């Protein structure tokens, strides 16, 4: 169906092409901002159509709301079209209510509240969420897709749910966290996670051949279900290091299965960025560079990304972001560490 709006847009484009000296605006690619919320998570995606997706909202602190708004301004977006909460911990959903007071939000998505009270889900945060969303959010399941607007003539963009509520793509509801799987690579299960982390919504964003994965704080056993007997995520370009780089996440089987080109750790100065995870990433044959939002001030230089790939060096920081820009044809992408002047370009797989 042709809408009045699309007719107007088409008309404007025809006008621009018809007037000598006025070129049609150049097409935009895809952008991803890792916003520094100091050990929480807030990842802003802006699609070629200018649609915005915010995955997680940081802590319930004005600092984080300010930083999300700053990144949105930098990206040229004034509202959040899709807001996904990966799970119910305060470092992911805490900033939602204050953000919703400042920015218009189109749709909310989550994995649903577990039945009854859970000791790790703050009642205040839960009621603030229900109030902000007017109890009208979409509960995501593995296999769902968050529909994004397409720009004719540019590569397709898609956002797919790979895991939610502990269930991975293709699995029946109620399946256990651990699935026996004897295929390589071998896996040592750990005791089931009793926190909300294993229920994290995990997303794969694709733009043409470019793939990015954000699994929230998903933990070890469910990660393995994504990798064995085969990768349900395929091979990706960019891996947001799960759970801020904690070592009860980032199962080596998953990191090997997704074989990313770069990894970005959304750690804080004293949270996440575990030496064992940094070492695992550095030793992964596919990974060219590991980026960090923060230097882990409790470990050594050898346990951290080099300063030019680290957005914030000290505990007292300006909250610098890391930005990734995929070119409009989805052939390459550039990663910029703001405040450091670092820009590196990688080919899309
Ligand atoms: Zn977290």
mmCIF file of C-alpha atoms and ligand atoms in Angstrom:
data_model
loop_
_atom_site.group_PDB
_atom_site.id
_atom_site.type_symbol
_atom_site.label_atom_id
_atom_site.label_comp_id
_atom_site.label_asym_id
_atom_site.label_seq_id
_atom_site.Cartn_x
_atom_site.Cartn_y
_atom_site.Cartn_z
ATOM 1 C CA UNK A 1 0.000 0.000 0.000
ATOM 2 C CA UNK A 2 1.347 3.437 -0.803
ATOM 3 C CA UNK A 3 0.993 5.755 2.146
ATOM 4 C CA UNK A 4 0.697 9.508 1.963
ATOM 5 C CA UNK A 5 4.036 9.757 3.807
ATOM 6 C CA UNK A 6 5.914 7.514 1.372
ATOM 7 C CA UNK A 7 4.424 9.472 -1.551
ATOM 8 C CA UNK A 8 5.676 12.684 0.047
ATOM 9 C CA UNK A 9 9.152 11.190 0.591
ATOM 10 C CA UNK A 10 9.269 9.913 -2.994
ATOM 11 C CA UNK A 11 8.120 13.305 -4.216
ATOM 12 C CA UNK A 12 10.833 15.093 -2.227
ATOM 13 C CA UNK A 13 13.520 12.739 -3.595
ATOM 14 C CA UNK A 14 12.311 13.343 -7.158
ATOM 15 C CA UNK A 15 12.422 17.092 -6.534
ATOM 16 C CA UNK A 16 15.983 16.937 -5.208
ATOM 17 C CA UNK A 17 17.165 14.938 -8.204
ATOM 18 C CA UNK A 18 15.419 17.305 -10.595
ATOM 19 C CA UNK A 19 17.134 20.454 -9.285
ATOM 20 C CA UNK A 20 20.746 20.887 -10.500
ATOM 21 C CA UNK A 21 23.182 21.349 -7.612
ATOM 22 C CA UNK A 22 20.930 19.707 -5.026
ATOM 23 C CA UNK A 23 21.916 16.088 -4.425
ATOM 24 C CA UNK A 24 19.685 13.591 -2.670
ATOM 25 C CA UNK A 25 20.943 12.967 0.907
ATOM 26 C CA UNK A 26 23.551 10.205 0.955
ATOM 27 C CA UNK A 27 22.274 6.955 2.433
ATOM 28 C CA UNK A 28 23.224 6.221 6.022
ATOM 29 C CA UNK A 29 24.536 2.949 7.321
ATOM 30 C CA UNK A 30 23.963 1.375 10.711
ATOM 31 C CA UNK A 31 25.311 2.768 13.988
ATOM 32 C CA UNK A 32 25.874 1.186 17.383
ATOM 33 C CA UNK A 33 26.844 3.143 20.515
ATOM 34 C CA UNK A 34 28.140 1.472 23.643
ATOM 35 C CA UNK A 35 27.251 4.010 26.288
ATOM 36 C CA UNK A 36 29.348 4.093 29.446
ATOM 37 C CA UNK A 37 27.019 3.247 32.315
ATOM 38 C CA UNK A 38 29.900 2.015 34.462
ATOM 39 C CA UNK A 39 29.284 -1.680 34.759
ATOM 40 C CA UNK A 40 25.674 -1.619 33.572
ATOM 41 C CA UNK A 41 24.532 -1.925 29.975
ATOM 42 C CA UNK A 42 23.073 0.547 27.482
ATOM 43 C CA UNK A 43 23.577 -0.142 23.787
ATOM 44 C CA UNK A 44 21.995 2.222 21.288
ATOM 45 C CA UNK A 45 21.403 1.094 17.711
ATOM 46 C CA UNK A 46 20.336 3.473 14.942
ATOM 47 C CA UNK A 47 19.222 1.855 11.715
ATOM 48 C CA UNK A 48 19.697 3.201 8.180
ATOM 49 C CA UNK A 49 16.052 4.367 8.322
ATOM 50 C CA UNK A 50 16.859 6.418 11.435
ATOM 51 C CA UNK A 51 14.943 4.064 13.715
ATOM 52 C CA UNK A 52 16.393 3.739 17.226
ATOM 53 C CA UNK A 53 16.702 0.626 19.370
ATOM 54 C CA UNK A 54 17.997 0.898 22.928
ATOM 55 C CA UNK A 55 19.035 -2.371 24.556
ATOM 56 C CA UNK A 56 19.107 -1.808 28.333
ATOM 57 C CA UNK A 57 19.097 1.490 30.193
ATOM 58 C CA UNK A 58 21.917 1.476 32.760
ATOM 59 C CA UNK A 59 21.528 2.138 36.477
ATOM 60 C CA UNK A 60 18.822 4.286 38.105
ATOM 61 C CA UNK A 61 21.169 7.281 38.193
ATOM 62 C CA UNK A 62 20.796 10.694 36.507
ATOM 63 C CA UNK A 63 24.370 10.131 35.278
ATOM 64 C CA UNK A 64 23.245 7.229 33.096
ATOM 65 C CA UNK A 65 20.094 8.942 31.834
ATOM 66 C CA UNK A 66 22.233 11.951 30.881
ATOM 67 C CA UNK A 67 24.708 9.752 29.030
ATOM 68 C CA UNK A 68 21.985 7.893 27.118
ATOM 69 C CA UNK A 69 20.456 11.209 26.090
ATOM 70 C CA UNK A 70 23.862 12.536 25.019
ATOM 71 C CA UNK A 71 24.483 9.487 22.846
ATOM 72 C CA UNK A 72 21.003 9.797 21.337
ATOM 73 C CA UNK A 73 21.698 13.449 20.494
ATOM 74 C CA UNK A 74 25.032 12.494 18.975
ATOM 75 C CA UNK A 75 23.226 9.886 16.875
ATOM 76 C CA UNK A 76 20.573 12.407 15.827
ATOM 77 C CA UNK A 77 17.615 10.624 17.418
ATOM 78 C CA UNK A 78 15.084 12.337 19.656
ATOM 79 C CA UNK A 79 13.058 9.300 20.689
ATOM 80 C CA UNK A 80 13.573 5.581 21.333
ATOM 81 C CA UNK A 81 11.471 3.566 18.917
ATOM 82 C CA UNK A 82 12.195 0.156 20.499
ATOM 83 C CA UNK A 83 13.423 -0.337 24.045
ATOM 84 C CA UNK A 84 14.536 -3.861 24.949
ATOM 85 C CA UNK A 85 15.223 -4.850 28.558
ATOM 86 C CA UNK A 86 17.364 -7.970 28.495
ATOM 87 C CA UNK A 87 16.512 -8.877 32.106
ATOM 88 C CA UNK A 88 15.360 -7.414 35.384
ATOM 89 C CA UNK A 89 18.574 -6.434 37.152
ATOM 90 C CA UNK A 90 19.054 -2.808 38.182
ATOM 91 C CA UNK A 91 22.127 -2.247 35.995
ATOM 92 C CA UNK A 92 19.969 -2.986 32.899
ATOM 93 C CA UNK A 93 16.423 -1.849 33.711
ATOM 94 C CA UNK A 94 17.164 0.629 36.522
ATOM 95 C CA UNK A 95 17.478 3.603 34.204
ATOM 96 C CA UNK A 96 14.270 2.899 32.291
ATOM 97 C CA UNK A 97 11.752 4.891 34.332
ATOM 98 C CA UNK A 98 13.850 8.093 34.489
ATOM 99 C CA UNK A 99 14.655 7.791 30.779
ATOM 100 C CA UNK A 100 10.964 7.372 29.911
ATOM 101 C CA UNK A 101 10.283 10.660 31.700
ATOM 102 C CA UNK A 102 12.722 12.435 29.398
ATOM 103 C CA UNK A 103 12.393 10.647 26.057
ATOM 104 C CA UNK A 104 9.429 9.286 24.168
ATOM 105 C CA UNK A 105 9.539 5.499 23.820
ATOM 106 C CA UNK A 106 7.642 3.678 21.064
ATOM 107 C CA UNK A 107 7.591 0.042 22.222
ATOM 108 C CA UNK A 108 8.930 -1.883 25.194
ATOM 109 C CA UNK A 109 10.152 -5.492 25.059
ATOM 110 C CA UNK A 110 11.250 -7.904 27.799
ATOM 111 C CA UNK A 111 11.315 -11.619 28.680
ATOM 112 C CA UNK A 112 8.335 -11.430 31.022
ATOM 113 C CA UNK A 113 8.300 -11.492 34.808
ATOM 114 C CA UNK A 114 8.784 -14.893 36.407
ATOM 115 C CA UNK A 115 5.826 -16.108 38.473
ATOM 116 C CA UNK A 116 5.953 -15.032 42.110
ATOM 117 C CA UNK A 117 8.635 -12.982 43.791
ATOM 118 C CA UNK A 118 12.259 -13.437 42.830
ATOM 119 C CA UNK A 119 14.850 -12.354 45.374
ATOM 120 C CA UNK A 120 17.024 -10.689 42.722
ATOM 121 C CA UNK A 121 14.234 -8.636 41.123
ATOM 122 C CA UNK A 122 13.757 -5.367 42.961
ATOM 123 C CA UNK A 123 10.072 -4.663 43.654
ATOM 124 C CA UNK A 124 10.582 -0.930 43.264
ATOM 125 C CA UNK A 125 12.227 -1.429 39.862
ATOM 126 C CA UNK A 126 9.437 -3.799 38.815
ATOM 127 C CA UNK A 127 6.645 -1.397 39.754
ATOM 128 C CA UNK A 128 8.505 1.516 38.100
ATOM 129 C CA UNK A 129 8.720 -0.562 34.921
ATOM 130 C CA UNK A 130 5.027 -1.454 34.977
ATOM 131 C CA UNK A 131 4.132 2.181 35.547
ATOM 132 C CA UNK A 132 6.432 3.535 32.823
ATOM 133 C CA UNK A 133 5.200 0.996 30.267
ATOM 134 C CA UNK A 134 1.557 1.139 31.409
ATOM 135 C CA UNK A 135 1.921 -2.668 31.665
ATOM 136 C CA UNK A 136 1.953 -2.763 27.871
ATOM 137 C CA UNK A 137 5.220 -4.378 26.864
ATOM 138 C CA UNK A 138 5.832 -7.182 24.412
ATOM 139 C CA UNK A 139 7.151 -10.418 25.903
ATOM 140 C CA UNK A 140 9.810 -11.805 23.588
ATOM 141 C CA UNK A 141 10.450 -15.454 22.835
ATOM 142 C CA UNK A 142 13.306 -17.117 20.981
ATOM 143 C CA UNK A 143 12.560 -16.889 17.261
ATOM 144 C CA UNK A 144 10.685 -13.573 17.482
ATOM 145 C CA UNK A 145 11.732 -10.669 15.340
ATOM 146 C CA UNK A 146 11.513 -6.993 16.214
ATOM 147 C CA UNK A 147 10.424 -5.524 12.913
ATOM 148 C CA UNK A 148 12.536 -2.637 11.696
ATOM 149 C CA UNK A 149 11.842 -0.276 8.814
ATOM 150 C CA UNK A 150 13.790 -0.993 5.653
ATOM 151 C CA UNK A 151 15.305 1.524 3.278
ATOM 152 C CA UNK A 152 14.777 0.529 -0.366
ATOM 153 C CA UNK A 153 18.065 0.011 -2.165
ATOM 154 C CA UNK A 154 20.080 -0.703 1.013
ATOM 155 C CA UNK A 155 20.858 -4.083 2.606
ATOM 156 C CA UNK A 156 18.076 -5.544 4.782
ATOM 157 C CA UNK A 157 18.248 -4.893 8.512
ATOM 158 C CA UNK A 158 16.837 -7.382 11.033
ATOM 159 C CA UNK A 159 16.752 -7.865 14.797
ATOM 160 C CA UNK A 160 16.068 -11.411 15.915
ATOM 161 C CA UNK A 161 15.592 -12.935 19.367
ATOM 162 C CA UNK A 162 17.871 -15.947 19.782
ATOM 163 C CA UNK A 163 17.224 -16.655 23.440
ATOM 164 C CA UNK A 164 14.776 -15.464 26.096
ATOM 165 C CA UNK A 165 13.669 -16.806 29.471
ATOM 166 C CA UNK A 166 16.367 -19.492 29.317
ATOM 167 C CA UNK A 167 14.978 -20.983 26.097
ATOM 168 C CA UNK A 168 17.053 -20.914 22.908
ATOM 169 C CA UNK A 169 15.970 -20.936 19.296
ATOM 170 C CA UNK A 170 14.147 -24.159 18.372
ATOM 171 C CA UNK A 171 13.742 -25.357 21.960
ATOM 172 C CA UNK A 172 10.464 -26.224 23.682
ATOM 173 C CA UNK A 173 9.174 -24.039 26.519
ATOM 174 C CA UNK A 174 10.267 -25.381 29.897
ATOM 175 C CA UNK A 175 13.529 -26.858 28.640
ATOM 176 C CA UNK A 176 16.266 -27.041 31.289
ATOM 177 C CA UNK A 177 19.245 -24.672 31.404
ATOM 178 C CA UNK A 178 21.665 -27.470 30.658
ATOM 179 C CA UNK A 179 21.297 -29.680 27.624
ATOM 180 C CA UNK A 180 23.508 -32.712 27.267
ATOM 181 C CA UNK A 181 25.614 -32.215 24.185
ATOM 182 C CA UNK A 182 28.565 -34.376 23.387
ATOM 183 C CA UNK A 183 29.585 -32.630 20.180
ATOM 184 C CA UNK A 184 32.819 -30.670 20.254
ATOM 185 C CA UNK A 185 33.713 -28.356 21.857
ATOM 186 C CA UNK A 186 33.416 -30.127 25.189
ATOM 187 C CA UNK A 187 31.427 -28.387 27.887
ATOM 188 C CA UNK A 188 31.568 -28.531 31.659
ATOM 189 C CA UNK A 189 28.178 -27.489 32.979
ATOM 190 C CA UNK A 190 28.058 -25.455 36.160
ATOM 191 C CA UNK A 191 25.203 -25.495 38.698
ATOM 192 C CA UNK A 192 22.036 -23.909 37.302
ATOM 193 C CA UNK A 193 21.905 -20.135 37.554
ATOM 194 C CA UNK A 194 19.222 -19.135 40.053
ATOM 195 C CA UNK A 195 19.386 -15.441 39.144
ATOM 196 C CA UNK A 196 17.535 -13.683 36.310
ATOM 197 C CA UNK A 197 20.709 -13.598 34.194
ATOM 198 C CA UNK A 198 20.061 -16.900 32.428
ATOM 199 C CA UNK A 199 16.693 -15.571 31.283
ATOM 200 C CA UNK A 200 18.350 -12.656 29.429
ATOM 201 C CA UNK A 201 16.971 -11.742 26.032
ATOM 202 C CA UNK A 202 19.718 -12.392 23.480
ATOM 203 C CA UNK A 203 19.603 -10.565 20.159
ATOM 204 C CA UNK A 204 21.275 -10.830 16.801
ATOM 205 C CA UNK A 205 21.247 -7.673 14.705
ATOM 206 C CA UNK A 206 21.998 -8.124 11.021
ATOM 207 C CA UNK A 207 22.557 -5.536 8.326
ATOM 208 C CA UNK A 208 23.335 -7.211 5.018
ATOM 209 C CA UNK A 209 26.283 -9.481 5.844
ATOM 210 C CA UNK A 210 27.096 -7.640 9.081
ATOM 211 C CA UNK A 211 26.112 -9.372 12.338
ATOM 212 C CA UNK A 212 26.203 -8.145 15.927
ATOM 213 C CA UNK A 213 25.231 -10.097 19.017
ATOM 214 C CA UNK A 214 24.109 -8.787 22.422
ATOM 215 C CA UNK A 215 23.156 -11.495 24.925
ATOM 216 C CA UNK A 216 22.684 -9.307 28.003
ATOM 217 C CA UNK A 217 23.970 -11.178 31.054
ATOM 218 C CA UNK A 218 23.276 -14.691 29.757
ATOM 219 C CA UNK A 219 25.187 -17.316 31.724
ATOM 220 C CA UNK A 220 27.356 -20.337 31.019
ATOM 221 C CA UNK A 221 24.911 -23.223 30.597
ATOM 222 C CA UNK A 222 22.422 -21.441 28.334
ATOM 223 C CA UNK A 223 25.318 -20.003 26.332
ATOM 224 C CA UNK A 224 26.396 -23.551 25.647
ATOM 225 C CA UNK A 225 22.961 -24.408 24.240
ATOM 226 C CA UNK A 226 23.572 -21.622 21.703
ATOM 227 C CA UNK A 227 26.831 -23.267 20.636
ATOM 228 C CA UNK A 228 26.274 -27.014 20.782
ATOM 229 C CA UNK A 229 25.702 -29.038 18.656
ATOM 230 C CA UNK A 230 25.819 -26.062 16.272
ATOM 231 C CA UNK A 231 25.940 -22.297 16.521
ATOM 232 C CA UNK A 232 22.425 -20.878 16.640
ATOM 233 C CA UNK A 233 23.933 -17.445 16.122
ATOM 234 C CA UNK A 234 26.128 -18.337 13.176
ATOM 235 C CA UNK A 235 29.393 -16.489 12.851
ATOM 236 C CA UNK A 236 29.233 -12.811 13.766
ATOM 237 C CA UNK A 237 31.321 -9.701 13.212
ATOM 238 C CA UNK A 238 30.875 -8.059 16.583
ATOM 239 C CA UNK A 239 30.382 -9.635 20.004
ATOM 240 C CA UNK A 240 29.201 -7.539 22.922
ATOM 241 C CA UNK A 241 31.039 -9.396 25.630
ATOM 242 C CA UNK A 242 28.338 -10.991 27.727
ATOM 243 C CA UNK A 243 27.640 -10.004 31.337
ATOM 244 C CA UNK A 244 30.190 -7.157 31.330
ATOM 245 C CA UNK A 245 32.987 -9.676 30.834
ATOM 246 C CA UNK A 246 32.312 -11.780 33.937
ATOM 247 C CA UNK A 247 33.729 -15.274 33.986
ATOM 248 C CA UNK A 248 30.453 -17.100 34.754
ATOM 249 C CA UNK A 249 29.469 -16.026 31.250
ATOM 250 C CA UNK A 250 31.446 -16.079 27.996
ATOM 251 C CA UNK A 251 31.560 -19.838 27.682
ATOM 252 C CA UNK A 252 34.567 -20.601 25.439
ATOM 253 C CA UNK A 253 32.357 -22.867 23.303
ATOM 254 C CA UNK A 254 30.124 -19.906 22.447
ATOM 255 C CA UNK A 255 32.978 -17.499 21.781
ATOM 256 C CA UNK A 256 34.526 -20.094 19.434
ATOM 257 C CA UNK A 257 31.173 -20.756 17.746
ATOM 258 C CA UNK A 258 30.368 -17.116 16.982
ATOM 259 C CA UNK A 259 34.016 -16.401 16.038
ATOM 260 C CA UNK A 260 33.720 -12.601 16.156
ATOM 261 C CA UNK A 261 36.184 -10.180 14.552
ATOM 262 C CA UNK A 262 35.964 -7.716 17.417
ATOM 263 C CA UNK A 263 34.676 -7.820 20.978
ATOM 264 C CA UNK A 264 33.415 -4.909 23.092
ATOM 265 C CA UNK A 265 33.320 -5.225 26.882
ATOM 266 C CA UNK A 266 30.770 -2.990 28.629
ATOM 267 C CA UNK A 267 32.516 -3.195 31.971
ATOM 268 C CA UNK A 268 32.942 -0.640 34.743
ATOM 269 C CA UNK A 269 36.136 0.363 36.537
ATOM 270 C CA UNK A 270 35.568 -2.279 39.200
ATOM 271 C CA UNK A 271 32.885 -4.490 37.646
ATOM 272 C CA UNK A 272 33.324 -7.081 34.914
ATOM 273 C CA UNK A 273 36.334 -7.218 32.640
ATOM 274 C CA UNK A 274 37.576 -10.412 34.354
ATOM 275 C CA UNK A 275 41.194 -11.298 33.504
ATOM 276 C CA UNK A 276 40.155 -14.830 32.440
ATOM 277 C CA UNK A 277 37.629 -13.446 29.957
ATOM 278 C CA UNK A 278 40.061 -10.881 28.542
ATOM 279 C CA UNK A 279 42.624 -13.667 28.093
ATOM 280 C CA UNK A 280 40.049 -15.912 26.397
ATOM 281 C CA UNK A 281 39.131 -13.145 23.967
ATOM 282 C CA UNK A 282 42.749 -12.254 23.239
ATOM 283 C CA UNK A 283 43.521 -15.880 22.479
ATOM 284 C CA UNK A 284 40.481 -16.414 20.230
ATOM 285 C CA UNK A 285 41.920 -16.827 16.722
ATOM 286 C CA UNK A 286 39.094 -14.852 15.082
ATOM 287 C CA UNK A 287 39.382 -11.744 17.272
ATOM 288 C CA UNK A 288 41.454 -8.863 15.930
ATOM 289 C CA UNK A 289 40.719 -6.311 18.659
ATOM 290 C CA UNK A 290 39.083 -6.202 22.078
ATOM 291 C CA UNK A 291 37.584 -2.868 23.136
ATOM 292 C CA UNK A 292 36.625 -1.866 26.682
ATOM 293 C CA UNK A 293 34.368 0.886 27.957
ATOM 294 C CA UNK A 294 36.569 1.062 31.056
ATOM 295 C CA UNK A 295 39.960 -0.001 32.210
ATOM 296 C CA UNK A 296 39.504 -2.493 35.025
ATOM 297 C CA UNK A 297 41.384 -0.545 37.714
ATOM 298 C CA UNK A 298 41.714 -3.616 39.941
ATOM 299 C CA UNK A 299 43.847 -5.614 37.476
ATOM 300 C CA UNK A 300 47.090 -5.145 35.577
ATOM 301 C CA UNK A 301 47.729 -3.537 32.195
ATOM 302 C CA UNK A 302 48.158 -7.023 30.717
ATOM 303 C CA UNK A 303 44.576 -7.883 31.760
ATOM 304 C CA UNK A 304 43.161 -4.852 29.958
ATOM 305 C CA UNK A 305 42.796 -3.678 26.395
ATOM 306 C CA UNK A 306 45.480 -1.174 25.361
ATOM 307 C CA UNK A 307 44.662 2.462 26.253
ATOM 308 C CA UNK A 308 43.792 3.398 22.659
ATOM 309 C CA UNK A 309 41.014 0.767 22.669
ATOM 310 C CA UNK A 310 39.736 1.702 26.148
ATOM 311 C CA UNK A 311 37.184 4.510 26.298
ATOM 312 C CA UNK A 312 37.679 5.469 29.958
ATOM 313 C CA UNK A 313 40.930 5.012 31.890
ATOM 314 C CA UNK A 314 40.063 6.166 35.383
ATOM 315 C CA UNK A 315 37.251 5.773 37.890
ATOM 316 C CA UNK A 316 36.573 9.484 37.717
ATOM 317 C CA UNK A 317 35.721 9.704 34.036
ATOM 318 C CA UNK A 318 33.723 11.641 31.472
ATOM 319 C CA UNK A 319 31.710 8.603 30.390
ATOM 320 C CA UNK A 320 33.150 8.372 26.883
ATOM 321 C CA UNK A 321 31.407 6.059 24.415
ATOM 322 C CA UNK A 322 32.495 3.623 21.744
ATOM 323 C CA UNK A 323 30.741 3.940 18.401
ATOM 324 C CA UNK A 324 30.554 1.534 15.488
ATOM 325 C CA UNK A 325 29.439 2.629 12.032
ATOM 326 C CA UNK A 326 28.661 0.135 9.300
ATOM 327 C CA UNK A 327 28.990 1.657 5.843
ATOM 328 C CA UNK A 328 25.747 1.948 3.827
ATOM 329 C CA UNK A 329 26.666 -1.018 1.619
ATOM 330 C CA UNK A 330 27.442 -3.158 4.733
ATOM 331 C CA UNK A 331 30.891 -4.048 3.421
ATOM 332 C CA UNK A 332 32.966 -2.559 6.258
ATOM 333 C CA UNK A 333 32.608 -0.916 9.648
ATOM 334 C CA UNK A 334 34.556 1.599 11.652
ATOM 335 C CA UNK A 335 34.971 1.558 15.420
ATOM 336 C CA UNK A 336 35.687 4.863 17.155
ATOM 337 C CA UNK A 337 36.844 5.262 20.738
ATOM 338 C CA UNK A 338 35.577 8.709 21.615
ATOM 339 C CA UNK A 339 38.038 10.957 23.424
ATOM 340 C CA UNK A 340 40.998 8.857 22.285
ATOM 341 C CA UNK A 341 40.883 9.629 18.593
ATOM 342 C CA UNK A 342 41.053 5.930 17.755
ATOM 343 C CA UNK A 343 39.312 4.819 14.574
ATOM 344 C CA UNK A 344 39.805 1.357 13.147
ATOM 345 C CA UNK A 345 38.098 -0.166 10.129
ATOM 346 C CA UNK A 346 37.257 -3.844 9.598
ATOM 347 C CA UNK A 347 35.813 -5.753 6.675
ATOM 348 C CA UNK A 348 32.392 -7.363 7.100
ATOM 349 C CA UNK A 349 32.658 -11.167 6.937
HETATM 350 ZN ZN1 LIG B 1 24.474 -6.700 34.206
#
